[in-house]
XYZ file of C-alpha atoms in Angstrom:
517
model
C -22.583 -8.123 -16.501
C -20.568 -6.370 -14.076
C -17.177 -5.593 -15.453
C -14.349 -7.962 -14.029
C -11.945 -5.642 -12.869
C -14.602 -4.190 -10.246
C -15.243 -7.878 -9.330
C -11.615 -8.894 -8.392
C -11.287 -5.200 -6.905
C -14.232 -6.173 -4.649
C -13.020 -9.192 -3.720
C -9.492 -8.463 -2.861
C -9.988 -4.690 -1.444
C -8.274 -6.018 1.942
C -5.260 -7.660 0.395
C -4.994 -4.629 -1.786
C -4.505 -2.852 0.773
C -2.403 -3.825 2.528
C -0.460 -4.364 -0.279
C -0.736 -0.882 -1.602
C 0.707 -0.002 2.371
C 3.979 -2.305 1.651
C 4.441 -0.187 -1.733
C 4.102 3.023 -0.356
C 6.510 2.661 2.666
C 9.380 1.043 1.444
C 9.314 3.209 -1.910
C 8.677 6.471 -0.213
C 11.848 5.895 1.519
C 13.506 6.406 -1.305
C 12.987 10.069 -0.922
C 14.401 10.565 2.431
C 17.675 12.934 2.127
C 20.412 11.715 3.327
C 20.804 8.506 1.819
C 21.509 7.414 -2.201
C 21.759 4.459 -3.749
C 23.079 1.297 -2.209
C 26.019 -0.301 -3.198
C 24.406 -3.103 -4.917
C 22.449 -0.543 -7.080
C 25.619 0.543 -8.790
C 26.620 -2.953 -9.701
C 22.970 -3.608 -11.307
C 22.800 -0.323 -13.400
C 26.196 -1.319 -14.462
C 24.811 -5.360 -15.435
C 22.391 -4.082 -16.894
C 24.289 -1.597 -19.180
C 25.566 -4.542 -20.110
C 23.184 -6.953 -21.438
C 24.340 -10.990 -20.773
C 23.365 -14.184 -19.881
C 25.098 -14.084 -17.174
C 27.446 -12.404 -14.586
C 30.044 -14.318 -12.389
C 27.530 -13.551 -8.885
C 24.191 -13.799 -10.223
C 22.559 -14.869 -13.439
C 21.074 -12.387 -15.554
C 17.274 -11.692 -15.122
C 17.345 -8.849 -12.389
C 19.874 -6.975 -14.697
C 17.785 -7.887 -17.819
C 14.587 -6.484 -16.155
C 16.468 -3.161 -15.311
C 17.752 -3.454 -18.713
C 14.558 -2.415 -20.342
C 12.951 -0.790 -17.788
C 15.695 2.107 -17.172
C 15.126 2.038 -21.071
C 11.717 4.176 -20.609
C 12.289 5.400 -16.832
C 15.644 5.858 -16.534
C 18.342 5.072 -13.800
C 17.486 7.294 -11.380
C 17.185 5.836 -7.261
C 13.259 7.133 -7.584
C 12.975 5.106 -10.923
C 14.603 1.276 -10.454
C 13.454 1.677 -6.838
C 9.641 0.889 -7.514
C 10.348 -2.468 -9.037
C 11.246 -4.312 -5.850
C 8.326 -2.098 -4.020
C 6.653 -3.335 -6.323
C 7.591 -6.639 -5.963
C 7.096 -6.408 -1.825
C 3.510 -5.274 -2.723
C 2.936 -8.738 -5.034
C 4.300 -11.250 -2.263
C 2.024 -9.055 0.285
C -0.891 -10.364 -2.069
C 0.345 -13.948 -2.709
C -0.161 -14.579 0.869
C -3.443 -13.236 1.084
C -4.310 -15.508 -2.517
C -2.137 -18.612 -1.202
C -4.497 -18.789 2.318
C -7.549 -18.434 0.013
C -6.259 -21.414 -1.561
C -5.691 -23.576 1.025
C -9.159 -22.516 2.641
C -8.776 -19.671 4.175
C -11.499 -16.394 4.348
C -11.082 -13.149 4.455
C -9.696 -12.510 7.924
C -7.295 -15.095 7.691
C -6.087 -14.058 4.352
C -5.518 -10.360 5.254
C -3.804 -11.735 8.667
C -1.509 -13.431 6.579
C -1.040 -10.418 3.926
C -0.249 -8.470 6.983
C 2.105 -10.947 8.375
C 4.099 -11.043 4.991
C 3.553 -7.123 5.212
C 5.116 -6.856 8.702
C 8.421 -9.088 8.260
C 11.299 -6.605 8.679
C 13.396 -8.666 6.525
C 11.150 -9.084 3.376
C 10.868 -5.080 3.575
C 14.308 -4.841 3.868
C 15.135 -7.241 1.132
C 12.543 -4.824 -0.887
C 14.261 -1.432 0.247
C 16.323 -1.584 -2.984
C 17.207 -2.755 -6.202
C 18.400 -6.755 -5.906
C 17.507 -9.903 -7.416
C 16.326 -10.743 -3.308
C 13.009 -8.490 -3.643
C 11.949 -10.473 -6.576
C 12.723 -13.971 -5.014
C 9.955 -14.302 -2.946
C 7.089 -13.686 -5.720
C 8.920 -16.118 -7.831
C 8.620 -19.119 -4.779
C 4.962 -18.389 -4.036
C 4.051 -18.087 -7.501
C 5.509 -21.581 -8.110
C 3.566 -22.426 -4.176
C 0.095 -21.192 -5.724
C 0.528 -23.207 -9.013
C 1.472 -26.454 -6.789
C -1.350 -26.114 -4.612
C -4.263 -25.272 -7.247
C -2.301 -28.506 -9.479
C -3.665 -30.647 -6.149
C -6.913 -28.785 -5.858
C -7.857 -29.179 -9.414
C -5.785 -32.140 -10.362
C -4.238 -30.360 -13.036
C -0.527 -31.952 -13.954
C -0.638 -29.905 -16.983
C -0.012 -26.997 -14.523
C 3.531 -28.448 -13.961
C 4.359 -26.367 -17.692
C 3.518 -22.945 -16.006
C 5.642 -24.222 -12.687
C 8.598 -25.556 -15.283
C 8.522 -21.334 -16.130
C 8.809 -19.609 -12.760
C 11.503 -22.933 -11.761
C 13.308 -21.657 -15.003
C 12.499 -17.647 -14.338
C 13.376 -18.899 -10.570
C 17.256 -19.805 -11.507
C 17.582 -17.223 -14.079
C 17.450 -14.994 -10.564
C 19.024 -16.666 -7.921
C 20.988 -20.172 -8.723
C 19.892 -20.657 -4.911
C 16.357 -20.794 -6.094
C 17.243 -24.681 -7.664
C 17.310 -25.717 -3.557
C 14.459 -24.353 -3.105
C 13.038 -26.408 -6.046
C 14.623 -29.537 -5.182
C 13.465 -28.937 -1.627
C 9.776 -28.560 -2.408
C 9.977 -31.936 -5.090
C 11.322 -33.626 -1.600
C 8.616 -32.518 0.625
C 5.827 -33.349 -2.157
C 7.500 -36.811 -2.217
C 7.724 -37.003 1.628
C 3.951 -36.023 1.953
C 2.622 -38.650 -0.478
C 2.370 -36.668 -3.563
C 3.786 -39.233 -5.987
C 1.635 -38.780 -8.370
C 1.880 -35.287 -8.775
C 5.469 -35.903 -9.484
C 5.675 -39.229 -11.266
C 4.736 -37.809 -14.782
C 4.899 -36.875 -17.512
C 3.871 -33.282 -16.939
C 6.692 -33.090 -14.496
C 8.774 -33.546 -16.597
C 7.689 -31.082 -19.768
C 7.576 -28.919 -16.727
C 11.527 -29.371 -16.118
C 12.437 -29.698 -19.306
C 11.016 -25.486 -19.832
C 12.536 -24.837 -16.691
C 16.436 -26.054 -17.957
C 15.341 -24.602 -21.470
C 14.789 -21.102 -19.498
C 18.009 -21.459 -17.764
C 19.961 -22.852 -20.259
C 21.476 -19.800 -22.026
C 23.072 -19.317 -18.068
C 24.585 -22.673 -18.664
C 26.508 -21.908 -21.849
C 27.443 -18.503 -20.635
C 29.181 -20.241 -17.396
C 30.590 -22.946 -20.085
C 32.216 -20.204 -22.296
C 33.326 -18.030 -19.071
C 34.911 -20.942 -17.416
C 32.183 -21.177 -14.713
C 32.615 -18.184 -12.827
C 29.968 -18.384 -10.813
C 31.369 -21.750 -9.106
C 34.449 -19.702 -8.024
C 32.619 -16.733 -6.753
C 30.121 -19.636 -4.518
C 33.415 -20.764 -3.165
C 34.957 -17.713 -2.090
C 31.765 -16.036 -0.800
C 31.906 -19.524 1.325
C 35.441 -19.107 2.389
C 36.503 -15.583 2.574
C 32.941 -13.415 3.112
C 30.076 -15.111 4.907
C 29.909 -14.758 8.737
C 29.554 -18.853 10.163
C 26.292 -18.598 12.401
C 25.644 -21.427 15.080
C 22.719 -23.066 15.409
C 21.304 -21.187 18.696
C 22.138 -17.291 16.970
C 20.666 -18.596 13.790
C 17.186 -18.917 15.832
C 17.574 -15.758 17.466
C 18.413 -14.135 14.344
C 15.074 -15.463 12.641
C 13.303 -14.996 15.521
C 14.267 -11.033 15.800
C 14.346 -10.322 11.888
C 11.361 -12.437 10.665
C 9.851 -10.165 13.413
C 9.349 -11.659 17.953
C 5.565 -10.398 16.985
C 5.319 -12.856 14.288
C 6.698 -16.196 15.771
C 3.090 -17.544 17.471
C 1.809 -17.212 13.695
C 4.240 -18.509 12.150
C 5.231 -21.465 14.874
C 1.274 -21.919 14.888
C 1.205 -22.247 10.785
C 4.070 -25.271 10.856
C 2.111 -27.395 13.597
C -0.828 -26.450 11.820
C -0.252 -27.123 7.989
C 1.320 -30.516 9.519
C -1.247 -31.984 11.586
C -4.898 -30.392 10.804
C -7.068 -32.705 8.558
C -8.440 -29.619 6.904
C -5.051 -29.347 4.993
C -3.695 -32.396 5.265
C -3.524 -32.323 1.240
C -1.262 -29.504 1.446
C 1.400 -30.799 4.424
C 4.231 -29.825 2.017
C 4.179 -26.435 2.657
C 4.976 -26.884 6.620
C 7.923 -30.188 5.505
C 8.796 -27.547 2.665
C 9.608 -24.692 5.774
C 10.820 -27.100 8.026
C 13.606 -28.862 5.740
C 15.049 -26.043 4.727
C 14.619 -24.062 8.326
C 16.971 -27.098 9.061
C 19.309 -26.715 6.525
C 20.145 -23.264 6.660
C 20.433 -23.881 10.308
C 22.832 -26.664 10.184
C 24.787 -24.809 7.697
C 26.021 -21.738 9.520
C 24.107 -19.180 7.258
C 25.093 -15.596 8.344
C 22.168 -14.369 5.739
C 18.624 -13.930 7.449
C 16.977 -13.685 3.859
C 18.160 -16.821 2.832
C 14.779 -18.473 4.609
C 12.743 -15.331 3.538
C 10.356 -17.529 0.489
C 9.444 -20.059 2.891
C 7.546 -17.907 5.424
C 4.470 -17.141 3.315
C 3.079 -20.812 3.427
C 3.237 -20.951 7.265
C 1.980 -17.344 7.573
C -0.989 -18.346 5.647
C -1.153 -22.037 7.910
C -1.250 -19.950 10.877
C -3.738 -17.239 9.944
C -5.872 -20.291 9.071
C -5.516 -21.709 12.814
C -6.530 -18.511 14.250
C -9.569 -18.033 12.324
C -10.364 -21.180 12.942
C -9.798 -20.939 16.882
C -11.950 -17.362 16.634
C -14.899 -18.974 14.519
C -14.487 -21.688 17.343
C -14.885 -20.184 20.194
C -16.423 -16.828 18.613
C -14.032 -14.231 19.971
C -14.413 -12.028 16.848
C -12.180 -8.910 19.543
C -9.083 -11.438 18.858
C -8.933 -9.951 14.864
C -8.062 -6.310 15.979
C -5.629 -7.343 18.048
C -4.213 -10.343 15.647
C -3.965 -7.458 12.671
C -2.060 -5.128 14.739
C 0.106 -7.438 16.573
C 1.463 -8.444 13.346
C 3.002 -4.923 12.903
C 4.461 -4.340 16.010
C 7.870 -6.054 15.253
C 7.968 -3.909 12.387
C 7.816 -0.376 13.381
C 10.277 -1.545 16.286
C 12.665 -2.587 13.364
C 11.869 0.537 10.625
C 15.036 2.826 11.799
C 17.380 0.267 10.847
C 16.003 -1.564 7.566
C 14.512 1.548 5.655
C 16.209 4.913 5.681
C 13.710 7.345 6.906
C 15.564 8.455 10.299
C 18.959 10.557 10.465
C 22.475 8.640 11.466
C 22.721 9.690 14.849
C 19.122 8.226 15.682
C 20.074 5.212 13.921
C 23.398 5.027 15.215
C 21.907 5.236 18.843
C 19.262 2.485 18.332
C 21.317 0.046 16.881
C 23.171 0.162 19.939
C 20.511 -0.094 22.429
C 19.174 -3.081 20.193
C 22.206 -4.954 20.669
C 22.092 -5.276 16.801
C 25.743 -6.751 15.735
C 25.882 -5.047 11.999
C 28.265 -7.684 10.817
C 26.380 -9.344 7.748
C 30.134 -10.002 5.888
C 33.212 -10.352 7.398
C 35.456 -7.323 7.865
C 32.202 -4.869 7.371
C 30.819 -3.605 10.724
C 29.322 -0.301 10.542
C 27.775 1.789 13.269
C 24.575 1.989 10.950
C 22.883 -1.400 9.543
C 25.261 -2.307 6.464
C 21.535 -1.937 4.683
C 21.757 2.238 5.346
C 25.332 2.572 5.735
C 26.308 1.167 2.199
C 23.642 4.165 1.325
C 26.133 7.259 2.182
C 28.765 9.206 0.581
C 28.638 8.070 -3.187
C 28.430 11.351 -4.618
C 31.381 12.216 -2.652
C 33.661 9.918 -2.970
C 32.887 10.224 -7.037
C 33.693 14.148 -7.036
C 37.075 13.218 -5.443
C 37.553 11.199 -8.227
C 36.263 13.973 -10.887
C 38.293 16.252 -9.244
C 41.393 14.428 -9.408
C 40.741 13.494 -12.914
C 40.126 17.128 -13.860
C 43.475 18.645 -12.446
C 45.624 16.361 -15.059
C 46.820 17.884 -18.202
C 44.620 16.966 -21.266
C 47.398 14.934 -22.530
C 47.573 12.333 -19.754
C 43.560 12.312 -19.836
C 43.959 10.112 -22.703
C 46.586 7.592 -21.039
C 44.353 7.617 -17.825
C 42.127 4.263 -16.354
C 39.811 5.097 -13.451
C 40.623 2.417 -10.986
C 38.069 1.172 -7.849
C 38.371 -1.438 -4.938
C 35.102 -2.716 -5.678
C 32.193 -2.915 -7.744
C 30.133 -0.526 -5.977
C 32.890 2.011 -5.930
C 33.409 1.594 -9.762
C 29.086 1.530 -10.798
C 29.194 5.185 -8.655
C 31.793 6.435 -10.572
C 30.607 5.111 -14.062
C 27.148 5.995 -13.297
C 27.450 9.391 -12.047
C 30.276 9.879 -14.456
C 28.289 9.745 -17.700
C 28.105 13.028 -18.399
C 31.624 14.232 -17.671
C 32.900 11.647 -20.277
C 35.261 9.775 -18.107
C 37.340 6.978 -19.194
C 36.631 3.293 -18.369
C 36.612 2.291 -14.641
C 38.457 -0.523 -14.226
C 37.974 -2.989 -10.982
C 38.990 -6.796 -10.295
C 35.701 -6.881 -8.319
C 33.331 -10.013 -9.605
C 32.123 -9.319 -13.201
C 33.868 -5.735 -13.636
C 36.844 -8.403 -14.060
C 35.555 -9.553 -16.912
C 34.538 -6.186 -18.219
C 37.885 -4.788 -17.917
C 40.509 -7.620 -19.698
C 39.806 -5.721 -22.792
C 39.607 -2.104 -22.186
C 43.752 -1.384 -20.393
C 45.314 -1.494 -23.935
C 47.429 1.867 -24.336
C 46.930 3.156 -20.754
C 49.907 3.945 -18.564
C 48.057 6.242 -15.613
C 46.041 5.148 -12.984
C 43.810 7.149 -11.186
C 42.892 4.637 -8.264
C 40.135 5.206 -5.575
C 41.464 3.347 -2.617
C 41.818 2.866 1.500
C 44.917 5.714 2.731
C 46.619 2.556 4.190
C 47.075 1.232 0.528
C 49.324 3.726 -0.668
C 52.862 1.620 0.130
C 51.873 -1.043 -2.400
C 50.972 1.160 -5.211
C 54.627 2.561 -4.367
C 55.961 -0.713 -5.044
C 54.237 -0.940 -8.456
C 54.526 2.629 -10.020
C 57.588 4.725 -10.345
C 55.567 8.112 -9.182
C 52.256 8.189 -7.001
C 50.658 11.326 -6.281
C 47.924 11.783 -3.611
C 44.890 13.660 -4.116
C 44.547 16.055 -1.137
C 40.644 15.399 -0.453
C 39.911 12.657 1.253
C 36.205 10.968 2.000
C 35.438 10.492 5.890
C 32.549 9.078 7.116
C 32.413 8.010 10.183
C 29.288 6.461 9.848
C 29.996 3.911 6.591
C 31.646 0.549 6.628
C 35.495 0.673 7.372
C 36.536 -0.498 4.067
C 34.543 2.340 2.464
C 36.143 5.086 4.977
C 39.080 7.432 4.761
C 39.747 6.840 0.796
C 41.913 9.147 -0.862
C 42.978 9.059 -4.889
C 46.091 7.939 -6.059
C 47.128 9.025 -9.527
C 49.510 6.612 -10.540
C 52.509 6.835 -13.087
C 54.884 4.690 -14.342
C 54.145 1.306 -13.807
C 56.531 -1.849 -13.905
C 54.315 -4.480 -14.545
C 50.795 -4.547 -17.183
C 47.858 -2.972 -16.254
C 46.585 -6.546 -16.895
C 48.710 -8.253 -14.565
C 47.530 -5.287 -12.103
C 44.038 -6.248 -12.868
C 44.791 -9.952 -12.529
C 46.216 -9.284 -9.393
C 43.101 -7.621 -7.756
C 40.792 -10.045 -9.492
C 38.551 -11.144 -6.455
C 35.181 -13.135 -7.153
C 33.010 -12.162 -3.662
């Protein structure tokens, strides 16, 4: 008997692939010089340094999966960096196993493993470490289980779906719309029965088991999170209208994609051939809707809900080619798919030098302004990459000038929580003391670690230096200074403060820069 793992080999070699092409490019990026970590990295290594169940703008299982696996590899960009490659190269095979699913052969499986392949923004979302690259395997695992529970009449399968909708909001809390969405457009579609049971409901009972111990943490924090979903809404997300939130998915879910995609919607709605599985397309268009109606400035937050129509739309075309027997169509389908992406690889992955990048994003037309106040020349995805080891040696250098005596009094201070994982991270083995920042859950982390210190050392904007006049009775500036005129403005021309004499508590100094977004 011919050994398994050959069998499924042969049988997927064309989604593997292409899936084995999404791994390699977005984690060979990672070795481009030039760029280092982004931002977001710092804050995870830092999570997940600190084992919880739960952190005031995400729950915990990103960090927890770092957690043990920088355990054995390390923390190292090249190390955390093939997890969400990794990930990229799993949704890349989804696809190909979802179209199977709902009928489709070969072609029209590796169409739509190319089309998940080729969109811009689920390789950007991949280019680093985040709880976004693991998002979208979580959605079409819970897809696959929901369509093979209608193929096979399985409700028992609703246990398995109750664990990814529990390992689903242990990731994102944003992942419970996508459930409640997809329990809507099973309802809307007829699927009653596949809901009315009892199966559903062992199924949600895992899932709130799961994501209870995020529940209690939020109970005994004083619900953080809430606060921090508030403020992002208020203070930090960019309001989109209607007509530049289709251009925006249009030109980041990739122009060479939109006849597949458009194609997969009317398709998955209206063909008898998958009439049993209309939920995908009401599933897309709902929330298509809703993040439409809402003003979303965040092109990933539709990213999971692409897959199903890729796959409906492969399925039309093969159809339409098996029709009318135009087997040229495939070569051109396949490569079609990939044109919006290598248009789009200078500004999602960083394999081409500033001034290049610089220069296209202008002749794109490409605003950069993701989050208010942050509008680099670069792609905030490459510019949030630069100048980390930098602006930490300012700090070590600061730090090392002081006498050993006021060492000991001394708190590292940083504007946010990128600024304070650099300096803890790369600080390790120069022994520095605690960095301190109001930023999200380094609030939390630093209530109980000011006692007996008197000195700041502060990493902060040049501008900032009147108000830390106002607090301490002698600031001295460190002469460096980091320039960049490439990196977001609130992450250019910082200089150190050292800080002496204050007239209030470092805790009412930390209270005052607490900031959840």
């Amino acid at each position: 008997m011919e050994f398994s793992g050959n069998r499924f080999v042969r049988s997927n070699l064309h989604l593997l692939i292409v899936s084995s092409f999404s791994f390699l490019l977005v984690y060979i990026s990672s070795f481009v010089k030039g760029y280092g970590y982004f931002i977001d990295e710092f804050y995870y290594i830092a999570c997940a340094s600190r084992p919880a169940m739960g952190y005031v703008d995400h729950p915990p299982l990103a960090p927890l999966v770092l957690t043990i696996f920088q355990f054995f590899f390390g923390d190292s960009v090249f190390a955390i960096r093939i997890l969400p490659s990794l990930a990229l190269a799993a949704s890349v095979f989804l696809t190909g196993i979802i179209t199977r699913e709902l009928g489709g052969k070969k072609f029209s499986q590796l169409l739509a493993a190319c089309a998940m392949a080729a969109c811009p923004i689920a390789v950007a979302a991949s280019g680093f470490y985040s709880m976004n690259a693991f998002e979208p395997v979580l959605a079409l695992a819970l897809i696959y289980l929901i369509i093979k529970m209608i193929k096979e009449n399985d409700q028992k399968k609703w246990i398995w779906a109750g664990v990814v909708m529990g390992l689903g909001l242990m990731n994102k809390h944003t992942f419970g719309l996508f459930i409640a969405v997809l329990v809507i457009s099973l309802l809307i579609t007829g699927k009653w029965k596949l809901i009315v049971n009892k199966w559903f409901l062992f199924g949600c009972l895992c899932a709130f088991l799961i994501f209870l111990p995020n529940i209690i943490w939020q109970i005994l924090n004083d619900y953080p999170s809430l606060e921090f979903y508030r403020n992002i809404s208020k203070y930090k997300n960019v309001y989109t209208p209607p007509s530049a939130f289709l251009i925006t998915q249009i030109t980041t879910i990739s122009p060479s994609l939109l006849l597949l995609w458009l194609s997969g919607v009317v398709y998955l709605l209206v063909s008898k051939r998958v009439k049993q599985f209309r939920f995908v397309s009401v599933l897309f268009i709902i929330l298509f809707l809703l993040m439409m109606f809402t003003g979303t400035s965040r092109p990933d937050r539709l990213l999971f809900a692409y897959p199903g129509v890729f796959a409906g739309g492969a399925l039309f075309f093969e159809s339409i080619i098996e029709k009318y027997n135009i087997k040229w169509l495939k070569g051109i389908l396949v490569v079609l798919t990939f044109v919006g992406l290598f248009i789009a690889l200078p500004i999602i992955l960083p394999y081409f030098n500033y001034d290049f990048v610089s220069s296209y994003t202008k002749k794109l037309g490409i605003n950069t302004e993701m989050e208010r106040g942050k509008k680099p020349p670069l792609p905030q995805l490459l510019a949030d990459r630069i100048g980390w080891e930098e602006k930490f040696n300012m700090v070590l250098n600061a730090y090392n000038s002081l006498p050993e005596e006021d060492k000991r009094q001394v708190i590292i201070g940083a504007g946010n929580y990128g600024q304070a994982g650099a300096i803890e991270l790369f600080g390790k083995k120069y022994n520095l003391p605690f960095v301190a920042s109001g930023h999200n859950t380094y609030y939390l982390w630093s209530k109980d670690n000011l006692q007996g210190k008197n000195i700041l050392l502060q990493l902060d904007d040049r501008r900032s230096l009147p108000s830390y006049k106002e607090v301490f009775g002698q600031v001295d500036v460190w002469p460096q200074e980091f320039v960049n005129s490439y990196v977001s403005g609130h992450e250019n021309h910082l200089k150190v403060f050292i800080c002496r004499y204050p007239n209030i508590s470092t805790r009412m100094m930390l209270d005052r820069g607490k900031f959840y977004y």
